[in-house]
Amino acid sequence: MYCVLQNLHPVNSFPAFASFSTLPIYFGTAIFAFEGIGIILPIQNKMKHPEEFGPWNGVLNTGMVLVTVLYMTIGFYGYLRFGDGVASVITLSLPQDQILYQVVKLMFAVAIFVSYAIQLYVPVEIMWPFFQRKVFYRIPEPWAKHIYRTLLVIFTFGVAAAVPDIGLFVSLVGAVSSSMLALIIPPILEMVTYWPDHYGVCLWRITKNIIILVTGLVGFTTGTYVSFHDIVEAFSNPNSNNN
């Protein structure tokens, strides 16, 4: 925050809105940033008082409000500070010759290192039985699980390092998986669960779910197409991308 609040450009020096063609990339990135459905239930199940998770002032809504404020603040002032030249990861735009910002980058790396295991907790548990039966069946389970987790980390790291612009990859993952988990599957499950007599007055529940579902499908289709297109373009012209 200290850096992005220094030497700000005037607000009127930037366009108020970007072109419509950038909307799919924004959708994928935004849904990726906010989507954490994979760890919602595990967190609630591990809480001492799970009933405090869901109310309007509960853990979920309080956390989402704080995260939204942080995202909006960093995004707004970061753009005013660095303009169109801002990197996909804003820490890459920080000055390279000052110790304070090097410490920030180090702390950022430590935060990723600590939280990475939490983010991988659900996919590891889901995929482990399959790999245990098909790949690691001849290796003792403790060693097999350590090898499996190590290979998964190396694989995801390799994919992230191979993409010329990490922002495009984030948008692709958001458009494909995050929109599926957050906007497509949940309304379908709710409609099936309440079928056929519990859709509420004037079928408000099914109307809400259809709107969410259509939004998710549109974002999924357009975001995936544009992200794939831009990633292919970035691979074809690696020199044109500096992020």
C-alpha atoms as a printed R data frame, in Angstrom:
    type eleno elety resid chain resno       x       y       z
1   ATOM     1    CA   MET     A     1   0.000   0.000   0.000
2   ATOM     2    CA   TYR     A     2   2.853   2.375   0.788
3   ATOM     3    CA   CYS     A     3   4.222   1.965  -2.732
4   ATOM     4    CA   VAL     A     4   0.949   2.152  -4.654
5   ATOM     5    CA   LEU     A     5  -0.054   5.354  -2.846
6   ATOM     6    CA   GLN     A     6   3.085   7.175  -4.005
7   ATOM     7    CA   ASN     A     7   3.213   9.322  -7.164
8   ATOM     8    CA   LEU     A     8  -0.349   8.597  -8.246
9   ATOM     9    CA   HIS     A     9  -1.474   9.678 -11.693
10  ATOM    10    CA   PRO     A    10  -4.662  11.769 -11.959
11  ATOM    11    CA   VAL     A    11  -7.821   9.686 -12.198
12  ATOM    12    CA   ASN     A    12  -8.902  11.487 -15.387
13  ATOM    13    CA   SER     A    13  -5.668  10.463 -17.128
14  ATOM    14    CA   PHE     A    14  -7.034   6.928 -17.576
15  ATOM    15    CA   PRO     A    15 -10.171   5.740 -19.386
16  ATOM    16    CA   ALA     A    16 -13.100   5.051 -17.084
17  ATOM    17    CA   PHE     A    17 -13.863   1.741 -18.832
18  ATOM    18    CA   ALA     A    18 -11.787  -0.734 -20.789
19  ATOM    19    CA   SER     A    19 -12.937  -2.189 -24.093
20  ATOM    20    CA   PHE     A    20 -15.633  -4.847 -24.049
21  ATOM    21    CA   SER     A    21 -13.176  -7.394 -25.471
22  ATOM    22    CA   THR     A    22 -11.289  -7.442 -22.146
23  ATOM    23    CA   LEU     A    23 -14.394  -8.456 -20.173
24  ATOM    24    CA   PRO     A    24 -13.875 -12.256 -20.542
25  ATOM    25    CA   ILE     A    25 -10.319 -11.986 -19.210
26  ATOM    26    CA   TYR     A    26 -11.581  -9.852 -16.313
27  ATOM    27    CA   PHE     A    27 -14.342 -12.384 -15.585
28  ATOM    28    CA   GLY     A    28 -11.904 -15.280 -15.388
29  ATOM    29    CA   THR     A    29  -9.472 -13.369 -13.187
30  ATOM    30    CA   ALA     A    30 -12.176 -12.051 -10.851
31  ATOM    31    CA   ILE     A    31 -13.916 -15.390 -10.413
32  ATOM    32    CA   PHE     A    32 -10.533 -17.020  -9.756
33  ATOM    33    CA   ALA     A    33  -9.714 -14.420  -7.100
34  ATOM    34    CA   PHE     A    34 -13.011 -14.813  -5.239
35  ATOM    35    CA   GLU     A    35 -13.727 -18.493  -5.757
36  ATOM    36    CA   GLY     A    36 -12.739 -20.569  -2.746
37  ATOM    37    CA   ILE     A    37 -15.597 -23.044  -2.650
38  ATOM    38    CA   GLY     A    38 -13.165 -25.937  -2.402
39  ATOM    39    CA   ILE     A    39 -12.133 -24.975   1.129
40  ATOM    40    CA   ILE     A    40 -15.432 -23.546   2.431
41  ATOM    41    CA   LEU     A    41 -16.844 -26.827   3.742
42  ATOM    42    CA   PRO     A    42 -13.523 -28.041   5.221
43  ATOM    43    CA   ILE     A    43 -13.166 -24.732   7.105
44  ATOM    44    CA   GLN     A    44 -16.739 -24.892   8.394
45  ATOM    45    CA   ASN     A    45 -16.327 -28.522   9.457
46  ATOM    46    CA   LYS     A    46 -13.193 -27.681  11.456
47  ATOM    47    CA   MET     A    47 -14.739 -24.690  13.254
48  ATOM    48    CA   LYS     A    48 -15.481 -24.925  16.961
49  ATOM    49    CA   HIS     A    49 -18.858 -23.237  16.329
50  ATOM    50    CA   PRO     A    50 -19.880 -24.109  12.718
51  ATOM    51    CA   GLU     A    51 -23.176 -22.244  13.105
52  ATOM    52    CA   GLU     A    52 -21.231 -18.950  13.101
53  ATOM    53    CA   PHE     A    53 -19.978 -19.545   9.564
54  ATOM    54    CA   GLY     A    54 -23.017 -18.630   7.477
55  ATOM    55    CA   PRO     A    55 -24.998 -15.698   9.022
56  ATOM    56    CA   TRP     A    56 -24.913 -12.231   7.458
57  ATOM    57    CA   ASN     A    57 -22.177 -11.238   9.922
58  ATOM    58    CA   GLY     A    58 -20.566 -14.664  10.059
59  ATOM    59    CA   VAL     A    59 -17.108 -15.832   9.078
60  ATOM    60    CA   LEU     A    60 -17.870 -16.232   5.365
61  ATOM    61    CA   ASN     A    61 -19.504 -12.852   4.724
62  ATOM    62    CA   THR     A    62 -17.083 -10.953   6.950
63  ATOM    63    CA   GLY     A    63 -14.117 -12.520   5.204
64  ATOM    64    CA   MET     A    64 -15.532 -11.834   1.731
65  ATOM    65    CA   VAL     A    65 -16.208  -8.171   2.557
66  ATOM    66    CA   LEU     A    66 -12.654  -7.669   3.820
67  ATOM    67    CA   VAL     A    67 -11.177  -9.443   0.801
68  ATOM    68    CA   THR     A    68 -13.333  -7.377  -1.579
69  ATOM    69    CA   VAL     A    69 -12.221  -4.107   0.025
70  ATOM    70    CA   LEU     A    70  -8.564  -5.163  -0.199
71  ATOM    71    CA   TYR     A    71  -8.883  -6.215  -3.843
72  ATOM    72    CA   MET     A    72 -10.635  -3.000  -4.829
73  ATOM    73    CA   THR     A    73  -8.141  -0.805  -2.953
74  ATOM    74    CA   ILE     A    74  -5.031  -2.484  -4.352
75  ATOM    75    CA   GLY     A    75  -6.523  -2.682  -7.844
76  ATOM    76    CA   PHE     A    76  -7.663   0.944  -7.965
77  ATOM    77    CA   TYR     A    77  -4.570   2.580  -6.497
78  ATOM    78    CA   GLY     A    78  -2.228   0.105  -8.141
79  ATOM    79    CA   TYR     A    79  -3.590   1.097 -11.534
80  ATOM    80    CA   LEU     A    80  -3.307   4.791 -10.706
81  ATOM    81    CA   ARG     A    81   0.296   4.209  -9.651
82  ATOM    82    CA   PHE     A    82   1.600   2.011 -12.485
83  ATOM    83    CA   GLY     A    83  -0.964   2.542 -15.274
84  ATOM    84    CA   ASP     A    84  -1.201   0.143 -18.218
85  ATOM    85    CA   GLY     A    85   2.364  -1.003 -17.575
86  ATOM    86    CA   VAL     A    86   1.430  -2.793 -14.349
87  ATOM    87    CA   ALA     A    87   2.503  -6.440 -14.300
88  ATOM    88    CA   SER     A    88   0.059  -9.338 -13.958
89  ATOM    89    CA   VAL     A    89   1.396  -9.814 -10.422
90  ATOM    90    CA   ILE     A    90   1.684  -6.366  -8.885
91  ATOM    91    CA   THR     A    91   4.745  -7.296  -6.822
92  ATOM    92    CA   LEU     A    92   6.671  -7.489 -10.105
93  ATOM    93    CA   SER     A    93   5.986  -3.785 -10.582
94  ATOM    94    CA   LEU     A    94   7.537  -2.815  -7.255
95  ATOM    95    CA   PRO     A    95  10.922  -1.073  -7.414
96  ATOM    96    CA   GLN     A    96  13.830  -3.507  -7.561
97  ATOM    97    CA   ASP     A    97  16.415  -1.349  -5.787
98  ATOM    98    CA   GLN     A    98  14.795  -0.815  -2.380
99  ATOM    99    CA   ILE     A    99  15.079  -3.220   0.546
100 ATOM   100    CA   LEU     A   100  11.523  -2.565   1.751
101 ATOM   101    CA   TYR     A   101   9.985  -3.895  -1.460
102 ATOM   102    CA   GLN     A   102  12.348  -6.879  -1.538
103 ATOM   103    CA   VAL     A   103  11.104  -7.747   1.953
104 ATOM   104    CA   VAL     A   104   7.516  -7.460   0.687
105 ATOM   105    CA   LYS     A   105   8.289  -9.923  -2.108
106 ATOM   106    CA   LEU     A   106   9.888 -12.296   0.383
107 ATOM   107    CA   MET     A   107   6.823 -12.119   2.623
108 ATOM   108    CA   PHE     A   108   4.617 -12.718  -0.406
109 ATOM   109    CA   ALA     A   109   6.623 -15.843  -1.256
110 ATOM   110    CA   VAL     A   110   6.369 -17.089   2.334
111 ATOM   111    CA   ALA     A   111   2.584 -16.506   2.335
112 ATOM   112    CA   ILE     A   112   2.212 -18.561  -0.847
113 ATOM   113    CA   PHE     A   113   4.457 -21.286   0.573
114 ATOM   114    CA   VAL     A   114   2.379 -21.517   3.762
115 ATOM   115    CA   SER     A   115  -1.052 -21.357   2.079
116 ATOM   116    CA   TYR     A   116  -0.242 -23.631  -0.864
117 ATOM   117    CA   ALA     A   117  -0.831 -26.771   1.177
118 ATOM   118    CA   ILE     A   118  -4.253 -25.489   2.217
119 ATOM   119    CA   GLN     A   119  -5.239 -24.762  -1.384
120 ATOM   120    CA   LEU     A   120  -4.103 -28.248  -2.474
121 ATOM   121    CA   TYR     A   121  -5.748 -30.044   0.443
122 ATOM   122    CA   VAL     A   122  -9.029 -30.789  -1.343
123 ATOM   123    CA   PRO     A   123  -7.648 -31.867  -4.772
124 ATOM   124    CA   VAL     A   124  -5.002 -34.008  -3.053
125 ATOM   125    CA   GLU     A   125  -7.641 -35.843  -1.057
126 ATOM   126    CA   ILE     A   126  -9.912 -36.269  -4.089
127 ATOM   127    CA   MET     A   127  -7.253 -37.600  -6.469
128 ATOM   128    CA   TRP     A   128  -5.188 -39.627  -4.016
129 ATOM   129    CA   PRO     A   129  -7.321 -42.850  -4.037
130 ATOM   130    CA   PHE     A   130  -7.052 -43.095  -7.836
131 ATOM   131    CA   PHE     A   131  -3.268 -42.577  -7.883
132 ATOM   132    CA   GLN     A   132  -2.852 -44.900  -4.936
133 ATOM   133    CA   ARG     A   133  -4.561 -47.749  -6.829
134 ATOM   134    CA   LYS     A   134  -3.117 -47.090 -10.284
135 ATOM   135    CA   VAL     A   135   0.366 -45.613  -9.739
136 ATOM   136    CA   PHE     A   136   1.682 -45.960  -6.197
137 ATOM   137    CA   TYR     A   137   0.252 -49.361  -5.251
138 ATOM   138    CA   ARG     A   138   3.750 -50.894  -4.878
139 ATOM   139    CA   ILE     A   139   5.074 -48.139  -2.615
140 ATOM   140    CA   PRO     A   140   4.306 -47.921   1.131
141 ATOM   141    CA   GLU     A   141   1.563 -45.368   1.688
142 ATOM   142    CA   PRO     A   142   3.473 -42.725   3.714
143 ATOM   143    CA   TRP     A   143   6.239 -42.546   1.106
144 ATOM   144    CA   ALA     A   144   3.770 -42.783  -1.771
145 ATOM   145    CA   LYS     A   145   1.736 -39.866  -0.481
146 ATOM   146    CA   HIS     A   146   4.812 -37.688  -0.007
147 ATOM   147    CA   ILE     A   147   5.988 -38.474  -3.548
148 ATOM   148    CA   TYR     A   148   2.502 -37.808  -4.927
149 ATOM   149    CA   ARG     A   149   2.251 -34.408  -3.214
150 ATOM   150    CA   THR     A   150   5.753 -33.457  -4.303
151 ATOM   151    CA   LEU     A   151   5.047 -34.319  -7.928
152 ATOM   152    CA   LEU     A   152   1.773 -32.392  -7.810
153 ATOM   153    CA   VAL     A   153   3.557 -29.282  -6.531
154 ATOM   154    CA   ILE     A   154   6.298 -29.614  -9.174
155 ATOM   155    CA   PHE     A   155   3.696 -30.068 -11.904
156 ATOM   156    CA   THR     A   156   1.664 -26.997 -10.938
157 ATOM   157    CA   PHE     A   157   4.854 -24.964 -10.534
158 ATOM   158    CA   GLY     A   158   6.034 -26.067 -13.988
159 ATOM   159    CA   VAL     A   159   2.735 -25.094 -15.598
160 ATOM   160    CA   ALA     A   160   2.831 -21.658 -13.962
161 ATOM   161    CA   ALA     A   161   6.463 -21.130 -15.008
162 ATOM   162    CA   ALA     A   162   5.841 -22.245 -18.590
163 ATOM   163    CA   VAL     A   163   3.048 -19.755 -19.302
164 ATOM   164    CA   PRO     A   164   4.502 -16.464 -20.588
165 ATOM   165    CA   ASP     A   165   1.887 -14.365 -18.786
166 ATOM   166    CA   ILE     A   166   0.648 -15.796 -15.490
167 ATOM   167    CA   GLY     A   167  -2.348 -13.457 -15.656
168 ATOM   168    CA   LEU     A   168  -3.672 -15.290 -18.724
169 ATOM   169    CA   PHE     A   169  -3.278 -18.642 -16.995
170 ATOM   170    CA   VAL     A   170  -5.102 -17.336 -13.922
171 ATOM   171    CA   SER     A   171  -7.919 -16.148 -16.157
172 ATOM   172    CA   LEU     A   172  -8.090 -19.546 -17.899
173 ATOM   173    CA   VAL     A   173  -8.262 -21.449 -14.616
174 ATOM   174    CA   GLY     A   174 -10.878 -19.034 -13.329
175 ATOM   175    CA   ALA     A   175 -13.029 -19.310 -16.448
176 ATOM   176    CA   VAL     A   176 -12.840 -23.098 -16.614
177 ATOM   177    CA   SER     A   177 -12.761 -24.452 -13.079
178 ATOM   178    CA   SER     A   178 -13.794 -21.581 -10.817
179 ATOM   179    CA   SER     A   179 -16.888 -20.656 -12.830
180 ATOM   180    CA   MET     A   180 -17.837 -24.336 -12.915
181 ATOM   181    CA   LEU     A   181 -17.479 -24.729  -9.150
182 ATOM   182    CA   ALA     A   182 -18.991 -21.377  -8.163
183 ATOM   183    CA   LEU     A   183 -21.610 -20.509 -10.795
184 ATOM   184    CA   ILE     A   184 -22.593 -23.618 -12.762
185 ATOM   185    CA   ILE     A   185 -22.685 -26.676 -10.490
186 ATOM   186    CA   PRO     A   186 -24.214 -25.061  -7.329
187 ATOM   187    CA   PRO     A   187 -27.430 -23.774  -8.996
188 ATOM   188    CA   ILE     A   188 -27.895 -27.128 -10.752
189 ATOM   189    CA   LEU     A   189 -27.542 -28.967  -7.442
190 ATOM   190    CA   GLU     A   190 -29.977 -26.615  -5.711
191 ATOM   191    CA   MET     A   191 -32.587 -27.031  -8.467
192 ATOM   192    CA   VAL     A   192 -32.276 -30.816  -8.270
193 ATOM   193    CA   THR     A   193 -32.447 -30.734  -4.465
194 ATOM   194    CA   TYR     A   194 -35.652 -28.653  -4.346
195 ATOM   195    CA   TRP     A   195 -37.293 -30.417  -7.321
196 ATOM   196    CA   PRO     A   196 -40.246 -30.179  -7.924
197 ATOM   197    CA   ASP     A   197 -42.267 -28.509  -5.164
198 ATOM   198    CA   HIS     A   198 -39.943 -26.242  -3.201
199 ATOM   199    CA   TYR     A   199 -38.990 -23.434  -5.575
200 ATOM   200    CA   GLY     A   200 -40.687 -20.712  -3.512
201 ATOM   201    CA   VAL     A   201 -43.165 -17.978  -4.385
202 ATOM   202    CA   CYS     A   202 -43.302 -17.272  -8.139
203 ATOM   203    CA   LEU     A   203 -40.525 -19.823  -8.593
204 ATOM   204    CA   TRP     A   204 -37.985 -17.272  -7.310
205 ATOM   205    CA   ARG     A   205 -35.444 -19.950  -6.454
206 ATOM   206    CA   ILE     A   206 -35.386 -21.485  -9.938
207 ATOM   207    CA   THR     A   207 -35.329 -18.010 -11.536
208 ATOM   208    CA   LYS     A   208 -32.314 -17.059  -9.419
209 ATOM   209    CA   ASN     A   209 -30.527 -20.292 -10.274
210 ATOM   210    CA   ILE     A   210 -31.166 -19.936 -13.997
211 ATOM   211    CA   ILE     A   211 -29.726 -16.394 -13.984
212 ATOM   212    CA   ILE     A   212 -26.620 -17.592 -12.102
213 ATOM   213    CA   LEU     A   213 -26.284 -20.613 -14.387
214 ATOM   214    CA   VAL     A   214 -26.538 -18.582 -17.596
215 ATOM   215    CA   THR     A   215 -24.018 -16.065 -16.243
216 ATOM   216    CA   GLY     A   216 -21.631 -18.886 -15.420
217 ATOM   217    CA   LEU     A   217 -22.034 -20.555 -18.837
218 ATOM   218    CA   VAL     A   218 -21.460 -17.295 -20.715
219 ATOM   219    CA   GLY     A   219 -18.405 -16.477 -18.597
220 ATOM   220    CA   PHE     A   220 -17.117 -20.037 -18.933
221 ATOM   221    CA   THR     A   221 -17.424 -20.045 -22.734
222 ATOM   222    CA   THR     A   222 -16.125 -16.572 -23.515
223 ATOM   223    CA   GLY     A   223 -13.455 -16.570 -20.793
224 ATOM   224    CA   THR     A   224 -12.054 -19.945 -21.866
225 ATOM   225    CA   TYR     A   225 -11.964 -19.001 -25.546
226 ATOM   226    CA   VAL     A   226 -10.305 -15.610 -25.023
227 ATOM   227    CA   SER     A   227  -7.805 -16.979 -22.481
228 ATOM   228    CA   PHE     A   228  -6.783 -19.843 -24.786
229 ATOM   229    CA   HIS     A   229  -6.486 -17.432 -27.696
230 ATOM   230    CA   ASP     A   230  -4.319 -14.991 -25.739
231 ATOM   231    CA   ILE     A   231  -2.109 -17.765 -24.310
232 ATOM   232    CA   VAL     A   232  -1.467 -19.152 -27.804
233 ATOM   233    CA   GLU     A   233  -0.692 -15.629 -28.972
234 ATOM   234    CA   ALA     A   234   1.700 -15.121 -26.047
235 ATOM   235    CA   PHE     A   235   3.538 -18.355 -26.909
236 ATOM   236    CA   SER     A   236   3.716 -17.311 -30.566
237 ATOM   237    CA   ASN     A   237   5.137 -13.881 -29.688
238 ATOM   238    CA   PRO     A   238   7.085 -14.344 -26.421
239 ATOM   239    CA   ASN     A   239   9.076 -11.137 -26.926
240 ATOM   240    CA   SER     A   240   5.914  -9.047 -26.906
241 ATOM   241    CA   ASN     A   241   5.102 -10.004 -23.319
242 ATOM   242    CA   ASN     A   242   7.195  -8.703 -20.473
243 ATOM   243    CA   ASN     A   243   5.174 -10.051 -17.569
